[in-house]
PDB file of C-alpha atoms in Angstrom:
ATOM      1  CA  UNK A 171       0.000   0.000   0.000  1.00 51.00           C
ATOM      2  CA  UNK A 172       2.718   2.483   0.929  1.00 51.00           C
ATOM      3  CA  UNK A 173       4.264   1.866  -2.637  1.00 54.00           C
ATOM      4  CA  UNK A 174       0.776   2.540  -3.562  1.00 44.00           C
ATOM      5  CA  UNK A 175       0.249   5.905  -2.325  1.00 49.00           C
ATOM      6  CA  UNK A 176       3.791   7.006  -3.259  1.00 44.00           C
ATOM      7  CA  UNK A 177       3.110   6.027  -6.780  1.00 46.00           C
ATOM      8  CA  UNK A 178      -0.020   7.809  -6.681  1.00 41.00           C
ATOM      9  CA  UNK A 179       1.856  10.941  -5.153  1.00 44.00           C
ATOM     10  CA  UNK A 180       4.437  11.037  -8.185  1.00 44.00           C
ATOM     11  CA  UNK A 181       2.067  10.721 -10.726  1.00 43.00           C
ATOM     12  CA  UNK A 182      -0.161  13.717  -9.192  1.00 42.00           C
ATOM     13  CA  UNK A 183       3.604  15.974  -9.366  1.00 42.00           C
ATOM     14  CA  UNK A 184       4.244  14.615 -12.798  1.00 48.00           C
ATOM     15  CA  UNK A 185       0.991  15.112 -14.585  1.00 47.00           C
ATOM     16  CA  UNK A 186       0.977  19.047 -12.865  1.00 42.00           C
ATOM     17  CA  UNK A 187       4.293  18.964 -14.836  1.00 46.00           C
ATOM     18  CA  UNK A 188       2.874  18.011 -17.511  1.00 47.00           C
ATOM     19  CA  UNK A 189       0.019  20.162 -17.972  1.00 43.00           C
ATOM     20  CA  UNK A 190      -0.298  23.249 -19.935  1.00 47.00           C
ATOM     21  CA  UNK A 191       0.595  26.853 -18.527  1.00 50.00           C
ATOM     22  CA  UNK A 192      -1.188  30.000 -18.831  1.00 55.00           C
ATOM     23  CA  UNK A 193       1.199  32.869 -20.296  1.00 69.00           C
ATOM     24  CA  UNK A 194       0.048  36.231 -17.902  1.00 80.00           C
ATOM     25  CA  UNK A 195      -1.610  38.543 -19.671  1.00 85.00           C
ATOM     26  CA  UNK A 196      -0.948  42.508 -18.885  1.00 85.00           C
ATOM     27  CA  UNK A 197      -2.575  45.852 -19.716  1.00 85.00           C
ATOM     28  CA  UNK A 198      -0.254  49.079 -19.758  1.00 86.00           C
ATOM     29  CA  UNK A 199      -2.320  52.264 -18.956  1.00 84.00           C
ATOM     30  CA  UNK A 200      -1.158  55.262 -19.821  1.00 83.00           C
ATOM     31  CA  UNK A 201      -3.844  57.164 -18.676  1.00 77.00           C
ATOM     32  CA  UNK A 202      -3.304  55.546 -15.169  1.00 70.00           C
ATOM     33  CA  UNK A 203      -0.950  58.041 -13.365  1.00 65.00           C
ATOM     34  CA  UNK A 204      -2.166  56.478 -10.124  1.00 64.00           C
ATOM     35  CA  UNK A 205      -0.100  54.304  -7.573  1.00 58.00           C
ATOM     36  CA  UNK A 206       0.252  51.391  -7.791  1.00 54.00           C
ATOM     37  CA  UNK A 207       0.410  50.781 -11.524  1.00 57.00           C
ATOM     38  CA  UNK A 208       0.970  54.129 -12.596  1.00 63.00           C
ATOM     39  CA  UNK A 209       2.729  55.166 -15.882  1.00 71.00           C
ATOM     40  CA  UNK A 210       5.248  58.344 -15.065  1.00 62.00           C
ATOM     41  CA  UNK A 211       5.699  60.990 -14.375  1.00 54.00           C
ATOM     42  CA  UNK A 212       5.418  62.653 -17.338  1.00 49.00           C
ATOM     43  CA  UNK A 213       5.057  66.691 -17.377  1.00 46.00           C
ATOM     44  CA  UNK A 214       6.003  69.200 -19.277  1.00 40.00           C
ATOM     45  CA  UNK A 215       7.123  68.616 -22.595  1.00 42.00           C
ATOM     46  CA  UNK A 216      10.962  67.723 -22.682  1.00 43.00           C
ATOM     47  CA  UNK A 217      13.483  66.010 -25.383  1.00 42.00           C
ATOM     48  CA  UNK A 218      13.849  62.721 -25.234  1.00 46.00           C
ATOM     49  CA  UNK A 219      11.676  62.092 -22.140  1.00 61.00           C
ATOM     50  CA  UNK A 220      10.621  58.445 -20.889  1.00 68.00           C
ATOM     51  CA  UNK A 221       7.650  57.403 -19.519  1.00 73.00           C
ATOM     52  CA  UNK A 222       8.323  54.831 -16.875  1.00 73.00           C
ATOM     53  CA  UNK A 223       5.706  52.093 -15.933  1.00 75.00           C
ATOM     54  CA  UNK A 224       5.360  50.023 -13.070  1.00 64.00           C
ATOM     55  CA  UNK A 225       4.375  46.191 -12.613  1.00 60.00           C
ATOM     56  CA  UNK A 226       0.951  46.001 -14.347  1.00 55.00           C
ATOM     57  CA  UNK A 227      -0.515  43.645 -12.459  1.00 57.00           C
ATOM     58  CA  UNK A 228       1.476  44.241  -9.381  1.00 57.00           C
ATOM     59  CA  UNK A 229       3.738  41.465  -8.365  1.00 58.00           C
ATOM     60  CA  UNK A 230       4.903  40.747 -12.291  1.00 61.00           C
ATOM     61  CA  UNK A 231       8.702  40.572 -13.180  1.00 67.00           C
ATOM     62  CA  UNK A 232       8.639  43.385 -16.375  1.00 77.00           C
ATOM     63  CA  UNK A 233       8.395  47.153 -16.490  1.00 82.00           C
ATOM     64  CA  UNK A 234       8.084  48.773 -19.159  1.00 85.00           C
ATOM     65  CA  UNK A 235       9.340  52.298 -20.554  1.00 86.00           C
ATOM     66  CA  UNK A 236       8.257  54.213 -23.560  1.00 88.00           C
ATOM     67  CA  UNK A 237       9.986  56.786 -25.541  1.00 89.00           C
ATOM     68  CA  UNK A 238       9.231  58.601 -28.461  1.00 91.00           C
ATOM     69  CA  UNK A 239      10.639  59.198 -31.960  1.00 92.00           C
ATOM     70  CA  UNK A 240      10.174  61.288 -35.036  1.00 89.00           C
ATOM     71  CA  UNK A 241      11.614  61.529 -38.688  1.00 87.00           C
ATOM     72  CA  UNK A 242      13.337  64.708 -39.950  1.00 77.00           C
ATOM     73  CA  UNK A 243      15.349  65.399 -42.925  1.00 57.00           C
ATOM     74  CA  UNK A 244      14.506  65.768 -46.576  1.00 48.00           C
ATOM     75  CA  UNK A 245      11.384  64.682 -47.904  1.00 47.00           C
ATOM     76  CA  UNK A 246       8.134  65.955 -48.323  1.00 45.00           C
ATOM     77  CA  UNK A 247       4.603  64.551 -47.911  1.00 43.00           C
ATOM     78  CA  UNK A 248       2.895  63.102 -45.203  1.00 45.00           C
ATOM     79  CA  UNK A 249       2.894  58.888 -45.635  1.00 46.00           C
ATOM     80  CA  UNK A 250       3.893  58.517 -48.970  1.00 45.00           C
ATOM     81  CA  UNK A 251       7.685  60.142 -49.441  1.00 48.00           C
ATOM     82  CA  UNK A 252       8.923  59.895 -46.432  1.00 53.00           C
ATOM     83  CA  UNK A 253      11.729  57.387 -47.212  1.00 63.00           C
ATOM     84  CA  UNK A 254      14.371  59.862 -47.338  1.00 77.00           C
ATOM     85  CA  UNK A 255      13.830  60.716 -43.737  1.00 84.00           C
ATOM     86  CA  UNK A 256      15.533  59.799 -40.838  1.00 89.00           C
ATOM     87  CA  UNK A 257      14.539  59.442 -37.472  1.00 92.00           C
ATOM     88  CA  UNK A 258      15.697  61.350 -33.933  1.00 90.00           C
ATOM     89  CA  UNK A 259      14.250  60.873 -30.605  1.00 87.00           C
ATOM     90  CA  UNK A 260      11.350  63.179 -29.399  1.00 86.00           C
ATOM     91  CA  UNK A 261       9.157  64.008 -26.627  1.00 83.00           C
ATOM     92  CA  UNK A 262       6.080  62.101 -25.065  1.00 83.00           C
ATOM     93  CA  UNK A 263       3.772  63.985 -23.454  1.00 80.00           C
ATOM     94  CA  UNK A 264       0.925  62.974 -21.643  1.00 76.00           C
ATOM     95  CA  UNK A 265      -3.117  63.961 -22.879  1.00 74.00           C
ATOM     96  CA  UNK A 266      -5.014  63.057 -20.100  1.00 72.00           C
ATOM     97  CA  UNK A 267      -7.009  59.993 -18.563  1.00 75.00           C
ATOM     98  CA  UNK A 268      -9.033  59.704 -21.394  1.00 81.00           C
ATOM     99  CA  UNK A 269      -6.654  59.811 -24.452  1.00 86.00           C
ATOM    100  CA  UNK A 270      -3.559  58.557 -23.368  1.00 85.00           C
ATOM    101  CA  UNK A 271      -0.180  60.045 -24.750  1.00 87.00           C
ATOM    102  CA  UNK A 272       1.084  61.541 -27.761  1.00 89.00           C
ATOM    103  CA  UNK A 273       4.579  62.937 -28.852  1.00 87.00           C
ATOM    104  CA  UNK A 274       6.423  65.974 -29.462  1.00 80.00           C
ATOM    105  CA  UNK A 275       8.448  66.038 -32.290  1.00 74.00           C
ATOM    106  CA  UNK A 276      11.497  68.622 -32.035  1.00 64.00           C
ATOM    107  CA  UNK A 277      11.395  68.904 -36.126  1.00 63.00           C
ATOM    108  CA  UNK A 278       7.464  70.690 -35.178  1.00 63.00           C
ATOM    109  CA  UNK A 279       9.079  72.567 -32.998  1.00 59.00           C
ATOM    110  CA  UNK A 280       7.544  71.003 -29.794  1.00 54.00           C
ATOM    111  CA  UNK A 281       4.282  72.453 -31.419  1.00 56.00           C
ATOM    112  CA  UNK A 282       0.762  71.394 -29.184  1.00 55.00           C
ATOM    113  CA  UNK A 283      -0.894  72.460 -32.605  1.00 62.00           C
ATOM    114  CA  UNK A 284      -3.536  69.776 -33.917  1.00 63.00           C
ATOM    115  CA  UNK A 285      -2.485  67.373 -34.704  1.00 63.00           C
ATOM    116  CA  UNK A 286       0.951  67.700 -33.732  1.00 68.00           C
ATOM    117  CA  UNK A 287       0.606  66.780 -30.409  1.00 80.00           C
ATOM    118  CA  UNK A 288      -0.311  63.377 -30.881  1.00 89.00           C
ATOM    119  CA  UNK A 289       1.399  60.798 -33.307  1.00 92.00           C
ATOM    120  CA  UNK A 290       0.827  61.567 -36.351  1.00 90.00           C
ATOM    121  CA  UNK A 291       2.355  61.734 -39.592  1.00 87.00           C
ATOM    122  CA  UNK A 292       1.742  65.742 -40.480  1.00 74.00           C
ATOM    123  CA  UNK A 293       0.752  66.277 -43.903  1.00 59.00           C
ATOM    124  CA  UNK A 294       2.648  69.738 -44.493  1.00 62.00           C
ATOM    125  CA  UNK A 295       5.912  69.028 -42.819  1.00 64.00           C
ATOM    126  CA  UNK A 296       6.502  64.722 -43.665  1.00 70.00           C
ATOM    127  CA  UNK A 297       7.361  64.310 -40.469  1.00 82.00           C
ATOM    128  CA  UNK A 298       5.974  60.453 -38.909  1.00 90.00           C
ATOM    129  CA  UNK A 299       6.275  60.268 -35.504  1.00 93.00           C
ATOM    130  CA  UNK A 300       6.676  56.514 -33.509  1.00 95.00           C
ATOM    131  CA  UNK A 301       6.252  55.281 -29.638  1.00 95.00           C
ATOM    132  CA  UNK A 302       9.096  52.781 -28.631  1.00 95.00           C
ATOM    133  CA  UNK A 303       7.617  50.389 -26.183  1.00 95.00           C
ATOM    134  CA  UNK A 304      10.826  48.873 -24.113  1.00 93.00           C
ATOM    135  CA  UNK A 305      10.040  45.761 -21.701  1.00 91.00           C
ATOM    136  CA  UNK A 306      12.773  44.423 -19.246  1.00 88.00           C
ATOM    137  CA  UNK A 307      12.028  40.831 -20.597  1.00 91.00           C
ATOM    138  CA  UNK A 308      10.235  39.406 -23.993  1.00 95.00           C
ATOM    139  CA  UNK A 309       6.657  40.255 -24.251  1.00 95.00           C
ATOM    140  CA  UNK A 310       3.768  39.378 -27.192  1.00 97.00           C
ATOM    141  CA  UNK A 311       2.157  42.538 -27.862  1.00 97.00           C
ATOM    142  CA  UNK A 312      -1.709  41.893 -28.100  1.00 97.00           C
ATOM    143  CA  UNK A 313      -3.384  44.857 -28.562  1.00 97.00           C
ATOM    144  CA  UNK A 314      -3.574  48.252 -28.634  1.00 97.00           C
ATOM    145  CA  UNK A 315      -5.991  50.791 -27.431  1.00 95.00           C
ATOM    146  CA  UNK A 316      -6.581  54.462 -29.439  1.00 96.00           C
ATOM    147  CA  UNK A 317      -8.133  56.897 -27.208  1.00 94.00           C
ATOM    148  CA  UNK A 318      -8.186  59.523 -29.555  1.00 94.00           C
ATOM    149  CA  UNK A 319      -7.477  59.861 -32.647  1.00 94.00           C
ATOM    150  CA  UNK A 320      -7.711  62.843 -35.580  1.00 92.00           C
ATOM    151  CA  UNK A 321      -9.851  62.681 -39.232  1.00 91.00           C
ATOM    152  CA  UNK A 322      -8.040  59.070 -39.513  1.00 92.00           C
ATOM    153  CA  UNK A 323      -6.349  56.713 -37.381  1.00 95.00           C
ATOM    154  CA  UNK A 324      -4.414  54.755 -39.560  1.00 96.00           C
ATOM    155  CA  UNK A 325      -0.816  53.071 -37.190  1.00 96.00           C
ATOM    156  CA  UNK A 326       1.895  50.288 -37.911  1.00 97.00           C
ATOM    157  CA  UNK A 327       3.477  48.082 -35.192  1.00 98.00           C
ATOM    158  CA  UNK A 328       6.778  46.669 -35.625  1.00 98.00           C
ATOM    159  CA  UNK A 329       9.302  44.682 -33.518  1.00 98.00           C
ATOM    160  CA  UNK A 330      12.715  43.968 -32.976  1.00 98.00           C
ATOM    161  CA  UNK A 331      13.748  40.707 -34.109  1.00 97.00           C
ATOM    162  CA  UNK A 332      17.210  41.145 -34.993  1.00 97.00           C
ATOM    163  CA  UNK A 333      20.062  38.728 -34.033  1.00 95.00           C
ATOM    164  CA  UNK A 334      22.348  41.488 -32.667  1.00 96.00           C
ATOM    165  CA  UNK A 335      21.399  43.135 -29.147  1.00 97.00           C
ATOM    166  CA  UNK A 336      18.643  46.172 -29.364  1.00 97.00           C
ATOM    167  CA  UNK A 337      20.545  49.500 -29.290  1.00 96.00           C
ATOM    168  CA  UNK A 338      18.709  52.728 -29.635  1.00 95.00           C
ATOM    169  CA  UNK A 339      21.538  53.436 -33.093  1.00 96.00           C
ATOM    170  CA  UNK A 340      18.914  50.872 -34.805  1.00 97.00           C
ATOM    171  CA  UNK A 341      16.248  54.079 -34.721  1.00 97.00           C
ATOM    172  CA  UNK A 342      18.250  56.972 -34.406  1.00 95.00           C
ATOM    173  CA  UNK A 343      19.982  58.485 -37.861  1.00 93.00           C
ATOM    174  CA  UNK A 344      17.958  55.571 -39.519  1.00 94.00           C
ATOM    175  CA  UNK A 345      15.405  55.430 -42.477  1.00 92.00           C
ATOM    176  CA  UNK A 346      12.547  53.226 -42.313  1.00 93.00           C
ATOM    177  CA  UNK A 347      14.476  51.249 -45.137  1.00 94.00           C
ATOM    178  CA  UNK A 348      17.691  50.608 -42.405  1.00 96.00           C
ATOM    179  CA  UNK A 349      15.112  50.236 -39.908  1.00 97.00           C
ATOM    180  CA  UNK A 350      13.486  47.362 -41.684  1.00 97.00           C
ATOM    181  CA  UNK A 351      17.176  46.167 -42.934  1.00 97.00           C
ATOM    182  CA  UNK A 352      18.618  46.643 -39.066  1.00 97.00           C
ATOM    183  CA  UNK A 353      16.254  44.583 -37.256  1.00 98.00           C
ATOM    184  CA  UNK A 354      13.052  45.943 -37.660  1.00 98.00           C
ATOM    185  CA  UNK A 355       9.901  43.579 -39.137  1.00 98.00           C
ATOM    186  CA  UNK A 356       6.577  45.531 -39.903  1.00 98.00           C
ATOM    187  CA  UNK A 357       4.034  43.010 -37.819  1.00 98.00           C
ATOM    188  CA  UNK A 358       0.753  44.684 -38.492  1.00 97.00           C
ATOM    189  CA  UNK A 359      -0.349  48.190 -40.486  1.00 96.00           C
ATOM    190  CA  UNK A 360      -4.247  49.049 -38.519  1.00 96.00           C
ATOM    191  CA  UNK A 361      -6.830  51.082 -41.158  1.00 95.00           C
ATOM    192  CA  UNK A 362      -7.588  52.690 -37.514  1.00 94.00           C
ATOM    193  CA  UNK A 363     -10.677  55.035 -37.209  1.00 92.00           C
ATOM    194  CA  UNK A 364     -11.169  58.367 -37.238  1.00 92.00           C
ATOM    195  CA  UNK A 365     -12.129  61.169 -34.889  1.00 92.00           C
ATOM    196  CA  UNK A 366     -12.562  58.411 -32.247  1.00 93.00           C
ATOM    197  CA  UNK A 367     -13.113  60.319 -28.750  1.00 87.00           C
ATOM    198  CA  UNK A 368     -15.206  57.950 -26.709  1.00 83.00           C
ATOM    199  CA  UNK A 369     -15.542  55.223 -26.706  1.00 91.00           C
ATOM    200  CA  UNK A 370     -11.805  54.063 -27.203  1.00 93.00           C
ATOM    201  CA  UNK A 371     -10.953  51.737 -30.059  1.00 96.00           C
ATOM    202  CA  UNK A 372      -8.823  48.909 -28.937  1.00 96.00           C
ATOM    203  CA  UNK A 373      -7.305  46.609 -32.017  1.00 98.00           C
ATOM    204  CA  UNK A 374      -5.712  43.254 -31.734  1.00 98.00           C
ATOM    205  CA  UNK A 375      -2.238  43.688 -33.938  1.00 98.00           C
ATOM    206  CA  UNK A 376      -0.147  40.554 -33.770  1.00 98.00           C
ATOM    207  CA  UNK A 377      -1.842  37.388 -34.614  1.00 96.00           C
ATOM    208  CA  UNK A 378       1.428  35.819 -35.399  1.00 96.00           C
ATOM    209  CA  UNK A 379       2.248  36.217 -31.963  1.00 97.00           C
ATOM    210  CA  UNK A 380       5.700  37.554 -32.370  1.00 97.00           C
ATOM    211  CA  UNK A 381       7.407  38.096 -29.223  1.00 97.00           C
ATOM    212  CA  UNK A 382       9.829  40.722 -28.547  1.00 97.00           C
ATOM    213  CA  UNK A 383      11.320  43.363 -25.630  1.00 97.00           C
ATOM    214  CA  UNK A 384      11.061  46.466 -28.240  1.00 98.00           C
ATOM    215  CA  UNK A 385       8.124  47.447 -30.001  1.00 98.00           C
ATOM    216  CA  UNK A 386       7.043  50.751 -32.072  1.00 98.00           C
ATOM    217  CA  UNK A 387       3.735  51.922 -32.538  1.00 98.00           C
ATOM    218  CA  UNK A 388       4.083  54.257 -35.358  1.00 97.00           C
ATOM    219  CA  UNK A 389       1.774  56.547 -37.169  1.00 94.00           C
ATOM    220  CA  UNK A 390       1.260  55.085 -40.666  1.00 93.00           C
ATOM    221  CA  UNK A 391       4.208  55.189 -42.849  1.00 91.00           C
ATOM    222  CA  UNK A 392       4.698  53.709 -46.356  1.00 89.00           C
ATOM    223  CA  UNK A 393       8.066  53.189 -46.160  1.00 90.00           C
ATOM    224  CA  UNK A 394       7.590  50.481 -43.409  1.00 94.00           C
ATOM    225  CA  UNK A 395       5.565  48.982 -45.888  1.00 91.00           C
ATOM    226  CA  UNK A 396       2.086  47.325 -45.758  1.00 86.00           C
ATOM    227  CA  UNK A 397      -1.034  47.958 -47.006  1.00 82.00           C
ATOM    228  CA  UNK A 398      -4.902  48.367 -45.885  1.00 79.00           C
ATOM    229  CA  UNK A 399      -4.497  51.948 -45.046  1.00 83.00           C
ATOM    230  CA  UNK A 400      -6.198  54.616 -46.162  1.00 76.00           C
ATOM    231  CA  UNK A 401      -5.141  58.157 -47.615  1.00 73.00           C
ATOM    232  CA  UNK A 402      -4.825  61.595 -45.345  1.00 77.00           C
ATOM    233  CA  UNK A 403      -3.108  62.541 -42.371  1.00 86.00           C
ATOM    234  CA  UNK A 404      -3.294  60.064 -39.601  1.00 91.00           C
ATOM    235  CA  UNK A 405      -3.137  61.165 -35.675  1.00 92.00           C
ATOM    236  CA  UNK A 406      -3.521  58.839 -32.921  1.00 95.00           C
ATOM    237  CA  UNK A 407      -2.598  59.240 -29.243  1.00 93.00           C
ATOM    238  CA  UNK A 408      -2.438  55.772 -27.395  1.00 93.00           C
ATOM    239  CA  UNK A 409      -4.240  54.888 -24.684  1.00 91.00           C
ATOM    240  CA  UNK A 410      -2.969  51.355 -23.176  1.00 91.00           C
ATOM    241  CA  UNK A 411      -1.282  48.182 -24.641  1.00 93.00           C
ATOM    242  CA  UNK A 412      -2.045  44.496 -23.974  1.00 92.00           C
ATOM    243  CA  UNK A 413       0.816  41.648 -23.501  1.00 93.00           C
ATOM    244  CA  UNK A 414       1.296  38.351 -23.006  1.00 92.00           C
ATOM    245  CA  UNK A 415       4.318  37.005 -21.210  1.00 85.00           C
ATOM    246  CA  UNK A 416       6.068  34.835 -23.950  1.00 73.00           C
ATOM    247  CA  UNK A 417       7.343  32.326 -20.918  1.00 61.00           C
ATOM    248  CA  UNK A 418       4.287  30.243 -19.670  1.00 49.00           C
ATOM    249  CA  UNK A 419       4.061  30.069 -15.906  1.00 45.00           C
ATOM    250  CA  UNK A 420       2.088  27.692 -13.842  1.00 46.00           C
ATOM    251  CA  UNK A 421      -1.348  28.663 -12.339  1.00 42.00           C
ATOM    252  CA  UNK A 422      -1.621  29.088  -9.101  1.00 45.00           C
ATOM    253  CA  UNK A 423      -3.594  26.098  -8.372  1.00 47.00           C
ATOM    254  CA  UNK A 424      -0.972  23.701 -10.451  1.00 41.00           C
ATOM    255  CA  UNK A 425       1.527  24.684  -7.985  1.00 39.00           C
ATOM    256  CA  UNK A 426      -0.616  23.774  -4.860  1.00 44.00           C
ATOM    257  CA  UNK A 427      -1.478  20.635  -6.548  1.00 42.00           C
ATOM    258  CA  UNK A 428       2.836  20.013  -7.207  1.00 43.00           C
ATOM    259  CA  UNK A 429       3.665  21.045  -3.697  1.00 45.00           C
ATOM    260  CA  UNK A 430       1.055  18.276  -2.284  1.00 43.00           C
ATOM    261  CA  UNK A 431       2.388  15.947  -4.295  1.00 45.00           C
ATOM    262  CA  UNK A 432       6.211  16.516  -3.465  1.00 43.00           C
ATOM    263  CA  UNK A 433       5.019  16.551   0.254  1.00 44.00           C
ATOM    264  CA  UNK A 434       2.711  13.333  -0.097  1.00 48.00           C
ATOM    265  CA  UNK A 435       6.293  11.779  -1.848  1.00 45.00           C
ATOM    266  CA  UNK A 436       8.214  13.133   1.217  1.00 48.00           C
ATOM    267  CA  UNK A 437       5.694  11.808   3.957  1.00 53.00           C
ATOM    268  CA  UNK A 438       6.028   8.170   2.257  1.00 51.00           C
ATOM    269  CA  UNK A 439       9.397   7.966   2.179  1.00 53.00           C
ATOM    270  CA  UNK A 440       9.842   9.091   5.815  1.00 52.00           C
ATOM    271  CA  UNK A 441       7.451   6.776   6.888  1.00 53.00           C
ATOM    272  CA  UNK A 442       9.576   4.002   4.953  1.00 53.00           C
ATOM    273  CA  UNK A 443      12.584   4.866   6.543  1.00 53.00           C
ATOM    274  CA  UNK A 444      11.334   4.623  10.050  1.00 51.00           C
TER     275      UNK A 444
END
């Protein structure tokens, strides 16, 4: 009978082993400024600013930080000749619980002139502005949330899949063409909504389920390539983001179930001993 019960014991552990993990699944909100899970501090407009966020749920192992980024350079024309343009860092700024955040671009001149606070890709000066989401450990971005957005919404996400370690030179004094060539892979291009207020529009962009640490959400830019979108000047400011862990992790009541089993194993065997 003891043999028995051990038996039984091992098989419980090794069938928990055995059985399929849930991934955790986290939502980023930038419109959440409060502790705990808050996404900040940003204020007033600066260069190259970051937007830090904490543990989303609290108790998780990544964090996540966001910068922004903007093309400048020759060119002309809002999505569709903008592959002479290269891209420098810019400013996030934050639009409020409702909308989420947008960028300053230094080439606008910092301007908080529609649409040029948000990310956009401004008709009159070709300049396409891009969010860089950067996670502390791999992460499959699921969706995105738009909670405002101009006359069109149009956006591209990409990732970093390259075999040499992320560096910020991969953006910065790039084109989209030695993005794309550098590490970059277009995942999804969104035909996003316009004028979107309230409700928010939230839009799953990676059925692939490419995993990653860096991501850019980017307003829509033909030089990335893709298709689906439509003509004008798209503006979007970004509300949250949804991820899934890309390492699996055992549910809580798989590891009760494994820790009874180990301690049903480790009552037998004491019991044989004796």
């Amino acid at each position: 009978m003891p043999s028995l019960r051990l038996a039984f014991a091992a098989f419980v552990v090794g069938s928990v082993l055995a059985a399929p993990a849930m991934a955790q699944t986290k939502t980023w909100n930038f419109g959440d400024q409060t502790s705990p899970g808050s996404c900040g501090p940003i204020g007033v407009p600066s260069h190259g600013n970051v937007v830090g966020c904490t543990q989303q749920p609290i108790g998780t192992v990544v964090d996540l930080y966001v910068s922004g980024y903007g093309s400048t350079g020759s060119g002309t024309g809002s999505s569709g000749n903008s592959g002479t343009r290269t891209f420098q860092t810019a400013a996030m700024n934050y639009q409020g619980t409702g909308s989420g955040v947008g960028i300053y671009n230094q080439a606008e001149g910092l301007s908080a002139t529609s649409p040029n606070h948000a990310i956009d890709n401004s008709s009159s000066s070709g300049i396409i502005d891009m969010m860089l989401l950067s996670f502390t450990s791999a992460e499959i971005l699921k969706s995105v949330t738009i909670g405002w957005s101009g006359s069109d919404g149009d956006f591209q996400v990409l990732a970093y899949t390259g075999s040499t370690p992320f560096s910020t030179s991969s953006i910065v004094g790039k084109t989209a063409a030695q993005m794309l060539t550098g590490g970059w892979s277009l995942v999804t291009t969104v035909n996003g909504a316009g004028n979107i207020s309230t409700p928010d529009v939230n839009y799953a962009v990676n059925a692939g389920n490419v995993s990653s640490s860096y991501w850019l959400i980017s307003a829509f830019n033909s030089a990335f390539g893709g298709s689906g979108a439509s003509t004008g000047v798209d503006a979007i400011k970004v509300l949250a983001v949804t991820t899934q862990g890309s390492t699996n992790v055992p549910l809580p009541n798989t590891l009760a179930l494994a820790g009874l089993g180990l301690f049903a194993i480790a009552r037998m065997r004491r019991r044989q001993s004796v």
